Amino acid sequence: MRTRLLHGLFVVVAVNVSFVGLAAEPTPAKGVGDVAATPRADASLTPATVEEKLTRLTALCQKNQRKEVVEEFGDEDIVGWLNAFEDKKQGTSKVVNGLNLRATSFNAVGDRERARQDWEDAAKLSPSSAHMWSSLGNVYRRMGDDKKALDAYNKAFDCYRAAHTGKSYNHVSISVTLETASVLMNQTKYSEALDVLKRYDDEDIPKMSTYWACRMLRAYGQVYLATGREEEAMTKFKTALQLENKKGE
Amino acid sequence: MRRFLLGIVASAVIGGIACNGYGANEGARLYAGTAKVDISPENTVEDHGQIFCLPEVPPDPPVPPDNIHDPLYARVVVLKNSTVSVAIVTLDLPEFSSKWVIDKAKSLYGIDHVVLCASHTHSGMWPRAMVVNSWSRKMQDPGVSLNWPGFSADPWYAATEQKVLATIGQANANLFPARIAAGKGAYESVYLGHNRRFVRPGGGVTMMWDNPERIPTKPADPTVRVIRVEDEAGKPRVLMVQYACHPVILMGAGVISRDFPGAMVDYVEQELGESCMAMFLQGASGDIDPYEISLRGEYGFNMIRQSGISLGKAALRVADDMASPEAAETSMQVKESMLKIPYRTGNKLSDACIMTLVINDNLAMVSMPGEVFCQHQLNLAAESPIANTFILGLGYSGRGSPYMLYIPTAQAVQEGGYGATQCSFVSADAGERMVNAAVAAIKELKNR
């Protein structure tokens, strides 16, 4: 018979390739931390050649050619691309984009360790990017490091809180909320999980897309089940089904 | 250990003989006795994914297993009036059909009928001889293809047989004047009880082992059935809870556990006090699963607990609404019907024994030796003239095949899927034949 890991309940969304999301991220408030570009060794590296590499990397990812990405760019010094730019802000954006694409590819072929390294570098270069912290949280979780995963998810959510007034219904902020709750559920910290989910209450859920609303409702249902609140759980599960059925009409 | 068990058996025999004396002058006065025993392995076990067994060469001296989450029990209630006696034995095991135990209990204690009812927990123990080959996948009656008496070569199994026998004797030796009541109630759960066979609109079946989104499925039987045995003072002494669902929440988790039935029993006993023994009676669960299965670690342990509490609460709600019987006398009728069940292949016949127990024309229990599909329970309840009629799944009363695997419906066989066209050797109409035999027996016993 099949087995299913608990975190399957909160299906981990595949680390997505959101180029738009990256471009829209606020500019890092601080420097690049301890991710330092190596001294410029390749005189041929220019903004144009970086753009060319990034275009190629993007094209491969869009075609989901992850193995090719790893073969072609696995040893590429993407952080070193920074050296090509006088305008470090512009350079950082390209580097973070490149790191994210490669990390996503490493992750897709199961090389979690190199994915983690790239996302750590990306998060340090772009510490206000919720997307990077979220992806980093996911890879930590898959590597079994729940403590670091929780920390990364919290940073992701804080990024949104800092960048937006009011509540964010962006998928990343909802996703990290669900993932955080899922980790806490696995740790049997049910009341903490419920507290995290309460970032989004009954008034917020209808404002989400059907997909995220259903996931949020079921996450609530799951916490209620774990705490013996069966009637409330039943209500949440039924509401989710009604929403899905309504969407299908 | 063996000497200790023999001592218990001997004292129980004496008790049984002593008890036999009162019946003649007591009319149809009901007596009941209870006992339970830990049947967990005392030596280290091998994990076979869904099931555990002793290693081929168990450590000597024994090394206690380190993976018992909650201990396994056999629980016995003996019901007896001047005309007949019945021992109902529930076991926290996937399957337990020991003809030796039944025959010995009858000969040693004079009990007329014994029914062994396994909960079917997939975190329990099997005799080593059952953890071989793919016997369940063959289109054969395991009653023929497996050497059932040979199971006793397994030290754990042999010890369990001895313990169960002794415990039946203990229950029989501790009879008290009793009254019995039965009831049922709706139980819609988000933990337990979805039909795992999803019949696709275009035909064919997708096995939906779990159902995390709680999508409604059918057929299902969202009913909990309760039997309460109380003493003369009206104090509950036994609460039997019948519900249909595979105990597979912890399947494959690497721990020995009673799964949700154990948590239910613990909760009910906690609520009703130690003097009341709770028992789980598995129903027609052949196609019924919990919504979540194969959970791991503390989360899984919590889920069996919450599921058990949920079922226990539902059972107690039903029990609260059940009136105590006023009549001092209890009628009790039993019939064992032997059926010839054809193989699906049509080339052989298998013997099936359906034991029907009717009490006070208000309660009918029907044991069937296999994993019965839920629709059979619905059909039986619809056709039975007795309000509280239910199937004891995996129930063995000492005759016929010990275990007939899955007993699907004819419609399910047409549709296909696990339990219908896999792991099932009986004819498509086997379940219907069993239900018909049960209905006939109930009508006959009711009119006696």
XYZ file of C-alpha atoms in Angstrom, chain A residues 1-6 9 185-186 188 190 218 222 224-231 233-234 237-238 241 244, chain B residues 50 122 187-191 196 209-210 212-216 251 292-294 296 298-299 302-303 306 310 418:
54
model
C 0.000 0.000 0.000
C 1.079 3.548 -0.591
C 2.671 5.635 2.019
C 2.431 9.378 2.229
C 4.572 11.694 4.216
C 2.809 14.152 6.395
C -0.775 17.346 3.263
C 2.427 20.223 12.861
C 5.140 17.669 12.187
C 3.356 18.318 17.121
C -0.346 22.270 17.146
C -7.529 22.253 4.768
C -5.698 19.481 9.761
C -8.310 21.056 14.219
C -8.143 17.313 13.593
C -4.886 17.080 15.488
C -6.406 18.887 18.436
C -9.666 16.964 18.512
C -11.805 19.826 17.209
C -13.617 17.555 14.783
C -16.642 19.705 14.033
C -12.300 20.452 11.027
C -15.330 19.097 9.230
C -12.912 20.482 4.829
C -16.490 20.859 3.603
C -14.838 21.065 -1.207
C -13.665 23.602 -5.472
C 2.629 -3.732 7.176
C -1.886 -3.469 10.247
C -21.261 8.758 13.160
C -19.942 11.091 10.511
C -16.226 11.348 11.001
C -13.452 13.305 9.334
C -10.952 10.828 10.710
C -11.238 3.614 -0.828
C -6.134 4.528 -0.172
C -6.259 7.805 1.647
C -6.820 13.899 2.674
C -9.322 16.233 1.047
C -12.229 14.350 2.646
C -14.060 13.888 -0.631
C -17.347 12.100 0.064
C 0.582 1.099 8.874
C -5.284 9.411 6.399
C -3.116 6.337 6.459
C 0.499 5.341 7.016
C 4.618 8.515 10.957
C 4.268 11.667 16.908
C 1.869 13.136 14.393
C -1.684 11.747 17.870
C -3.939 10.936 14.929
C -7.769 11.638 18.181
C -13.723 10.617 18.236
C -8.141 -4.201 -4.921
